[in-house]
CSV table of C-alpha atoms in Angstrom, one decimal:
chain,number,residue,atom,x,y,z
E,1,MET,CA,92.5,35.7,181.0
E,2,LEU,CA,90.7,38.4,182.2
E,3,GLU,CA,87.1,38.2,183.8
E,4,THR,CA,85.2,40.6,182.1
E,5,LEU,CA,81.5,41.6,182.3
E,6,THR,CA,79.5,38.8,180.8
E,7,VAL,CA,75.6,38.6,180.0
E,8,GLN,CA,75.6,35.9,183.2
E,9,ASP,CA,77.0,38.3,185.2
E,10,ALA,CA,75.1,41.7,184.6
E,11,VAL,CA,71.4,42.8,186.1
E,12,GLU,CA,68.8,45.0,185.0
E,13,LEU,CA,69.7,48.3,185.2
E,14,ALA,CA,67.4,49.7,183.5
E,15,VAL,CA,64.0,49.3,181.1
E,16,VAL,CA,62.5,51.4,178.3
E,17,GLU,CA,58.9,51.5,178.1
E,18,ARG,CA,56.7,52.5,175.4
E,19,SER,CA,53.4,52.2,175.9
E,20,GLY,CA,53.3,50.1,179.2
E,21,PHE,CA,55.3,47.8,176.8
E,22,VAL,CA,59.2,46.9,177.6
E,23,GLU,CA,60.6,47.6,174.3
E,24,SER,CA,64.1,47.5,175.5
E,25,ARG,CA,66.0,46.3,178.6
E,26,HIS,CA,70.1,47.8,179.9
E,27,ALA,CA,71.5,44.9,181.8
E,28,GLY,CA,75.6,45.4,183.4
E,29,ALA,CA,76.5,45.7,186.7
E,30,ALA,CA,77.0,48.7,189.4
E,31,VAL,CA,78.5,49.3,192.8
E,32,VAL,CA,78.3,51.5,195.3
E,33,LEU,CA,80.5,53.4,198.2
E,34,SER,CA,79.5,54.8,201.5
E,35,PRO,CA,81.1,58.0,202.3
E,36,ASP,CA,84.7,56.2,204.4
E,37,GLY,CA,85.0,54.0,200.7
E,38,GLU,CA,83.1,50.4,201.8
E,39,VAL,CA,81.5,48.7,199.5
E,40,THR,CA,77.4,48.9,200.6
E,41,ALA,CA,76.1,47.0,197.6
E,42,ARG,CA,76.5,45.2,194.7
E,43,HIS,CA,74.3,44.6,191.3
E,44,GLY,CA,76.1,42.0,189.1
E,45,ASN,CA,79.7,41.5,188.9
E,46,ALA,CA,81.6,44.8,189.7
E,47,ASP,CA,84.5,42.5,190.1
E,48,ALA,CA,84.5,42.6,186.8
E,49,VAL,CA,87.7,44.2,184.6
E,50,ILE,CA,86.2,47.4,182.2
E,51,LEU,CA,87.7,50.2,180.1
E,52,PRO,CA,86.9,53.1,181.7
E,53,ARG,CA,87.2,55.3,178.7
E,54,SER,CA,86.4,58.7,179.9
E,55,SER,CA,85.7,57.5,183.2
E,56,LEU,CA,89.2,57.7,183.8
E,57,LYS,CA,90.3,61.1,182.8
E,58,PRO,CA,89.7,61.7,186.7
E,59,LEU,CA,92.6,59.9,187.5
E,60,GLN,CA,94.6,60.9,184.6
E,61,ALA,CA,93.8,64.9,185.0
E,62,VAL,CA,95.0,64.3,188.9
E,63,ALA,CA,97.9,62.6,187.2
E,64,CYS,CA,99.1,65.5,185.1
E,65,ILE,CA,98.9,67.7,187.3
E,66,THR,CA,100.9,66.4,190.0
E,67,ALA,CA,103.5,65.8,187.1
E,68,GLY,CA,103.7,69.3,186.9
E,69,ALA,CA,100.9,70.6,184.9
E,70,VAL,CA,99.5,73.8,186.4
E,71,LEU,CA,95.8,74.7,185.6
E,72,GLU,CA,93.5,76.2,188.3
E,73,GLY,CA,89.3,77.2,187.7
E,74,GLU,CA,88.1,76.2,184.6
E,75,GLN,CA,91.7,74.9,182.7
E,76,LEU,CA,91.3,72.7,185.9
E,77,ALA,CA,88.1,71.1,184.9
E,78,LEU,CA,88.3,70.9,181.1
E,79,SER,CA,91.3,68.5,181.9
E,80,THR,CA,88.7,66.0,182.8
E,81,ALA,CA,86.3,66.8,180.7
E,82,SER,CA,84.4,65.4,177.4
E,83,HIS,CA,82.8,68.7,175.9
E,84,VAL,CA,80.9,69.0,172.8
E,85,GLY,CA,83.1,71.6,171.5
E,86,THR,CA,81.8,75.1,171.8
E,87,ASP,CA,83.3,78.3,171.2
E,88,ARG,CA,83.4,79.0,175.1
E,89,HIS,CA,85.3,75.3,176.0
E,90,ALA,CA,87.7,75.4,172.7
E,91,ALA,CA,88.8,78.8,173.8
E,92,VAL,CA,89.7,77.6,177.2
E,93,VAL,CA,91.3,74.4,175.7
E,94,ARG,CA,93.5,77.1,173.5
E,95,ASP,CA,94.6,79.1,176.2
E,96,ILE,CA,96.1,75.9,178.1
E,97,LEU,CA,98.5,75.7,175.2
E,98,THR,CA,98.8,79.3,174.9
E,99,GLU,CA,99.9,79.6,178.1
E,100,GLY,CA,102.5,76.7,178.0
E,101,GLY,CA,104.3,77.8,174.5
E,102,LEU,CA,101.8,75.2,172.6
E,103,THR,CA,99.7,75.2,169.8
E,104,GLU,CA,97.1,73.2,168.1
E,105,ASP,CA,99.2,71.3,166.0
E,106,ASP,CA,100.8,69.8,169.1
E,107,LEU,CA,97.6,68.3,170.1
E,108,ALA,CA,97.7,64.4,169.0
E,109,CYS,CA,94.0,63.5,169.3
E,110,PRO,CA,91.3,63.4,166.2
E,111,PRO,CA,90.3,66.2,164.3
E,112,ALA,CA,86.3,66.1,164.5
E,113,TRP,CA,83.6,67.8,164.6
E,114,PRO,CA,81.8,69.6,168.1
E,115,SER,CA,79.3,67.4,169.4
E,116,ASP,CA,77.1,70.6,170.4
E,117,THR,CA,75.0,71.0,167.1
E,118,ALA,CA,74.5,74.7,167.4
E,119,THR,CA,78.5,75.0,167.0
E,120,ARG,CA,79.0,72.8,164.1
E,121,ASP,CA,75.7,74.1,162.0
E,122,GLU,CA,77.5,77.6,162.6
E,123,MET,CA,80.7,76.1,162.1
E,124,VAL,CA,79.5,74.5,158.5
E,125,ARG,CA,77.8,77.6,157.6
E,126,GLU,CA,81.0,79.3,157.6
E,127,HIS,CA,82.8,76.6,155.8
E,128,GLY,CA,84.8,75.4,158.6
E,129,GLN,CA,86.4,72.1,159.4
E,130,GLN,CA,87.2,69.6,161.9
E,131,GLU,CA,89.5,70.5,164.6
E,132,ARG,CA,91.6,68.9,166.7
E,133,ILE,CA,90.8,71.7,169.3
E,134,ARG,CA,86.5,70.6,168.7
E,135,MET,CA,87.3,67.2,169.8
E,136,ASN,CA,86.1,65.8,173.1
E,137,CYS,CA,89.1,64.9,174.5
E,138,SER,CA,91.2,67.9,173.7
E,139,GLY,CA,91.2,69.5,177.1
E,140,LYS,CA,92.7,66.4,178.6
E,141,HIS,CA,95.7,66.4,175.9
E,142,ALA,CA,96.5,69.7,176.3
E,143,ALA,CA,97.0,68.9,180.2
E,144,MET,CA,98.9,66.0,179.1
E,145,LEU,CA,101.5,68.7,177.0
E,146,ARG,CA,101.1,70.7,179.8
E,147,ALA,CA,102.8,68.6,182.2
E,148,CYS,CA,105.1,67.3,179.5
E,149,VAL,CA,106.4,71.5,179.3
E,150,ALA,CA,106.6,71.4,182.9
E,151,THR,CA,108.5,68.0,183.5
E,152,GLY,CA,110.8,68.3,180.6
E,153,TRP,CA,109.6,65.4,179.0
E,154,PRO,CA,109.2,65.5,174.8
E,155,THR,CA,106.0,66.9,173.6
E,156,GLN,CA,106.4,64.1,170.7
E,157,GLY,CA,105.1,61.0,171.0
E,158,TYR,CA,103.0,61.3,174.2
E,159,LEU,CA,99.7,59.1,173.6
E,160,ASP,CA,103.1,56.5,173.6
E,161,PRO,CA,102.6,54.2,176.4
E,162,ALA,CA,106.5,53.9,177.3
E,163,HIS,CA,106.3,58.0,177.1
E,164,PRO,CA,107.3,58.9,180.8
E,165,LEU,CA,104.0,61.2,181.5
E,166,GLN,CA,101.6,57.9,180.6
E,167,VAL,CA,103.9,55.9,182.7
E,168,HIS,CA,103.3,58.3,185.4
E,169,ILE,CA,99.7,58.1,184.7
E,170,ARG,CA,99.9,54.6,184.9
E,171,ASP,CA,100.9,54.4,188.5
E,172,VAL,CA,99.1,57.3,189.5
E,173,ILE,CA,95.7,54.9,188.3
E,174,GLU,CA,97.2,51.9,190.3
E,175,ARG,CA,98.1,54.1,193.4
E,176,LEU,CA,94.0,55.4,193.5
E,177,THR,CA,92.9,52.5,192.4
E,178,GLY,CA,94.7,50.1,194.3
E,179,GLU,CA,95.1,47.4,192.1
E,180,LYS,CA,97.4,46.7,188.7
E,181,VAL,CA,96.2,47.4,185.9
E,182,ALA,CA,95.1,44.2,184.2
E,183,HIS,CA,95.1,45.3,180.2
E,184,THR,CA,96.1,48.6,178.1
E,185,SER,CA,94.2,49.4,175.3
E,186,ILE,CA,93.9,53.0,173.1
E,187,ASP,CA,91.2,55.0,173.4
E,188,GLY,CA,89.0,56.9,170.8
E,189,CYS,CA,91.3,60.1,170.9
E,190,GLY,CA,94.4,58.0,171.0
E,191,ALA,CA,95.2,58.1,174.7
E,192,PRO,CA,95.7,54.8,176.4
E,193,VAL,CA,93.4,53.6,178.9
E,194,HIS,CA,93.5,50.9,181.6
E,195,ALA,CA,91.5,48.1,182.4
E,196,ILE,CA,90.5,47.6,185.9
E,197,THR,CA,88.0,46.6,188.3
E,198,LEU,CA,84.3,48.8,188.3
E,199,THR,CA,85.0,48.6,191.7
E,200,GLY,CA,88.2,49.9,191.6
E,201,LEU,CA,86.8,52.7,189.5
E,202,ALA,CA,84.0,53.2,192.3
E,203,ARG,CA,87.4,53.2,194.9
E,204,ALA,CA,89.5,56.0,193.0
E,205,ILE,CA,86.7,58.0,192.3
E,206,HIS,CA,85.3,58.2,195.8
E,207,ARG,CA,89.1,58.8,196.8
E,208,ILE,CA,89.3,61.7,194.2
E,209,GLY,CA,85.4,63.0,195.0
E,210,THR,CA,86.1,63.0,199.0
E,211,ALA,CA,89.7,64.5,198.8
E,212,SER,CA,89.9,68.0,200.4
E,213,ASP,CA,92.2,70.7,198.3
E,214,ARG,CA,93.2,71.7,201.5
E,215,SER,CA,94.8,68.6,202.6
E,216,PRO,CA,98.5,68.5,203.4
E,217,PHE,CA,98.7,65.5,200.8
E,218,ALA,CA,99.8,67.0,197.3
E,219,LEU,CA,97.7,64.2,195.3
E,220,HIS,CA,94.8,65.1,197.8
E,221,ARG,CA,95.0,68.3,197.0
E,222,VAL,CA,95.2,68.4,193.2
E,223,ALA,CA,91.6,66.0,193.6
E,224,GLY,CA,89.9,68.3,195.4
E,225,SER,CA,90.8,71.3,194.0
E,226,LEU,CA,89.6,69.3,190.8
E,227,VAL,CA,86.4,68.3,191.8
E,228,ARG,CA,85.9,71.6,193.2
E,229,ALA,CA,86.5,73.7,189.1
E,230,VAL,CA,83.9,71.1,188.0
E,231,ARG,CA,81.1,71.9,190.2
E,232,ASP,CA,82.2,75.2,190.6
E,233,SER,CA,81.9,75.3,186.7
E,234,PRO,CA,79.5,72.4,185.6
E,235,TRP,CA,79.6,73.9,182.1
E,236,THR,CA,82.9,72.6,181.7
E,237,ILE,CA,82.7,68.8,182.3
E,238,GLU,CA,79.9,68.4,179.2
E,239,GLY,CA,77.9,71.1,177.8
E,240,PRO,CA,74.6,72.7,177.9
E,241,ALA,CA,71.4,70.4,178.4
E,242,ARG,CA,74.1,67.3,178.6
E,243,PRO,CA,73.8,65.0,181.2
E,244,ASP,CA,77.2,65.1,183.3
E,245,THR,CA,76.7,69.0,182.9
E,246,ILE,CA,72.8,68.7,184.0
E,247,ALA,CA,74.2,65.9,186.8
E,248,ILE,CA,75.9,68.2,188.6
E,249,GLU,CA,74.4,71.2,188.7
E,250,THR,CA,70.9,69.7,189.6
E,251,LEU,CA,72.2,67.4,192.4
E,252,GLY,CA,75.5,68.9,193.5
E,253,VAL,CA,77.5,66.0,192.6
E,254,PHE,CA,80.4,65.1,190.5
E,255,ALA,CA,79.4,62.8,187.9
E,256,LYS,CA,82.0,61.9,184.5
E,257,GLY,CA,80.6,59.6,182.0
E,258,GLY,CA,82.8,57.4,179.5
E,259,ALA,CA,82.0,55.8,176.5
E,260,GLU,CA,79.9,52.4,176.3
E,261,GLY,CA,78.2,52.9,179.4
E,262,ILE,CA,80.2,54.4,182.1
E,263,MET,CA,79.2,56.2,184.3
E,264,VAL,CA,80.8,57.5,187.7
E,265,MET,CA,78.2,59.7,190.4
E,266,VAL,CA,79.9,60.7,193.6
E,267,ALA,CA,77.3,62.1,196.2
E,268,PRO,CA,77.9,65.8,198.0
E,269,ASN,CA,78.5,63.4,201.5
E,270,GLY,CA,81.3,60.8,199.5
E,271,THR,CA,78.9,58.1,198.3
E,272,THR,CA,80.2,56.8,195.3
E,273,VAL,CA,78.7,54.7,192.6
E,274,ALA,CA,80.2,53.1,189.5
E,275,LEU,CA,78.2,51.6,186.4
E,276,LYS,CA,79.0,49.9,183.4
E,277,MET,CA,75.8,49.0,180.8
E,278,LEU,CA,76.8,45.9,179.6
E,279,ASP,CA,75.5,46.8,175.9
E,280,GLY,CA,77.7,50.0,176.1
E,281,GLY,CA,74.6,52.0,175.5
E,282,ALA,CA,74.7,55.7,177.7
E,283,ARG,CA,71.2,56.5,177.7
E,284,ALA,CA,69.5,55.3,181.4
E,285,SER,CA,73.4,55.4,183.5
E,286,THR,CA,73.1,58.7,185.2
E,287,LEU,CA,69.7,58.0,186.0
E,288,VAL,CA,70.9,54.6,187.1
E,289,ALA,CA,73.8,55.8,189.3
E,290,ALA,CA,71.6,58.6,190.7
E,291,THR,CA,68.7,56.4,191.7
E,292,LEU,CA,71.6,54.4,193.3
E,293,LEU,CA,72.5,57.1,195.4
E,294,ASN,CA,69.1,58.6,196.2
E,295,ARG,CA,68.6,54.1,197.8
E,296,ALA,CA,72.1,54.8,199.6
E,297,GLY,CA,69.7,57.8,201.3
E,298,ALA,CA,72.6,60.5,199.3
E,299,ILE,CA,70.1,62.0,197.6
E,300,GLY,CA,66.5,62.5,198.2
E,301,GLU,CA,63.4,62.1,197.1
E,302,ALA,CA,63.1,65.6,195.3
E,303,ASP,CA,66.2,65.5,193.8
E,304,LEU,CA,66.0,62.4,192.0
E,305,ALA,CA,63.0,63.6,190.5
E,306,ALA,CA,64.1,66.7,189.4
E,307,LEU,CA,67.1,64.9,188.0
E,308,ALA,CA,64.9,62.6,186.1
E,309,ALA,CA,62.8,66.1,184.7
E,310,ALA,CA,65.3,67.5,183.4
E,311,LEU,CA,67.3,64.5,181.2
E,312,PRO,CA,66.1,63.3,178.1
E,313,LEU,CA,64.1,60.3,179.3
E,314,ASP,CA,61.0,60.5,177.9
E,315,VAL,CA,59.9,57.1,174.6
E,316,LEU,CA,58.2,59.7,171.9
E,317,GLY,CA,55.3,58.3,169.8
E,318,GLY,CA,53.4,60.6,167.5
E,319,GLY,CA,54.8,63.9,168.6
E,320,GLY,CA,53.5,63.5,171.9
E,321,VAL,CA,55.2,61.7,175.5
E,322,VAL,CA,53.9,57.9,175.4
E,323,GLY,CA,56.6,56.4,178.1
E,324,SER,CA,59.8,56.8,179.6
E,325,ILE,CA,63.1,55.6,180.2
E,326,ARG,CA,63.5,54.3,183.7
E,327,ALA,CA,65.3,52.3,186.4
E,328,GLY,CA,65.4,48.6,186.6
E,329,SER,CA,64.9,45.7,188.5
E,330,GLY,CA,68.3,44.4,188.9
E,331,LEU,CA,68.1,47.9,191.5
């Protein structure tokens, strides 16, 4: 029986306050690692097994590059993104495919509308259709295909958990987390997503987030290059006015959210946070992660306030601000 996160394991990570009344509470678990990778704080059961969802993408991207995919700059950053499908995002993903002799038809992720409202509206006005390249995981899938091309693995069936690429990705995940995969599920994009502990996820993200692109070790060089690419081009990781992009632009952190309330964040000094909202809600996850970095001394009060001001945390009533989403009592 897997030790998944339960109500009894969880603590209050955030609350939603309306006109002085606490209307909703987000419970979950979180773990904080010091710059040298030691656990310094646990909130709730940080040893519970979770599905990292898109917060696993940095590990998958590192695996694709170590398997032979040659990506740099914006292309490298898009390999770990959950992008909103703007024309700019789609153009970079298309370049990744074209340079590998691939086309959009090789993508096995499902077709989707862009989640960027302006882009979607324009496509509808032009009588466009859902496209695989607009799906938020298309950068990850393009990187997987490039790894297959580089290594000589078949591109057909590249999402099968038994495919050599997915076996390699799983091996890299176990190496970075320091633990065995507890369970394998299928993510929303069709790729395998592997269950690990919240602490294992934090450990892996810390190793990636603190790696140097000048390391003598190939895995560390790849990880360092990936993080630098994302910090150099924050728009790639998600999109304009979106939480991950805002956090990177405002704080200089490496941030990667995942579906169902997952968030990982690495401060410039290496302090790392990983958290899981038990109810799957993500509206408070970026704020909670940054609050934990602040309490660990990794970012200042002014930086935290600037981030909070930039995030959509206001609670509205009658067209005016009547409350806010804020950190909970369990931190």
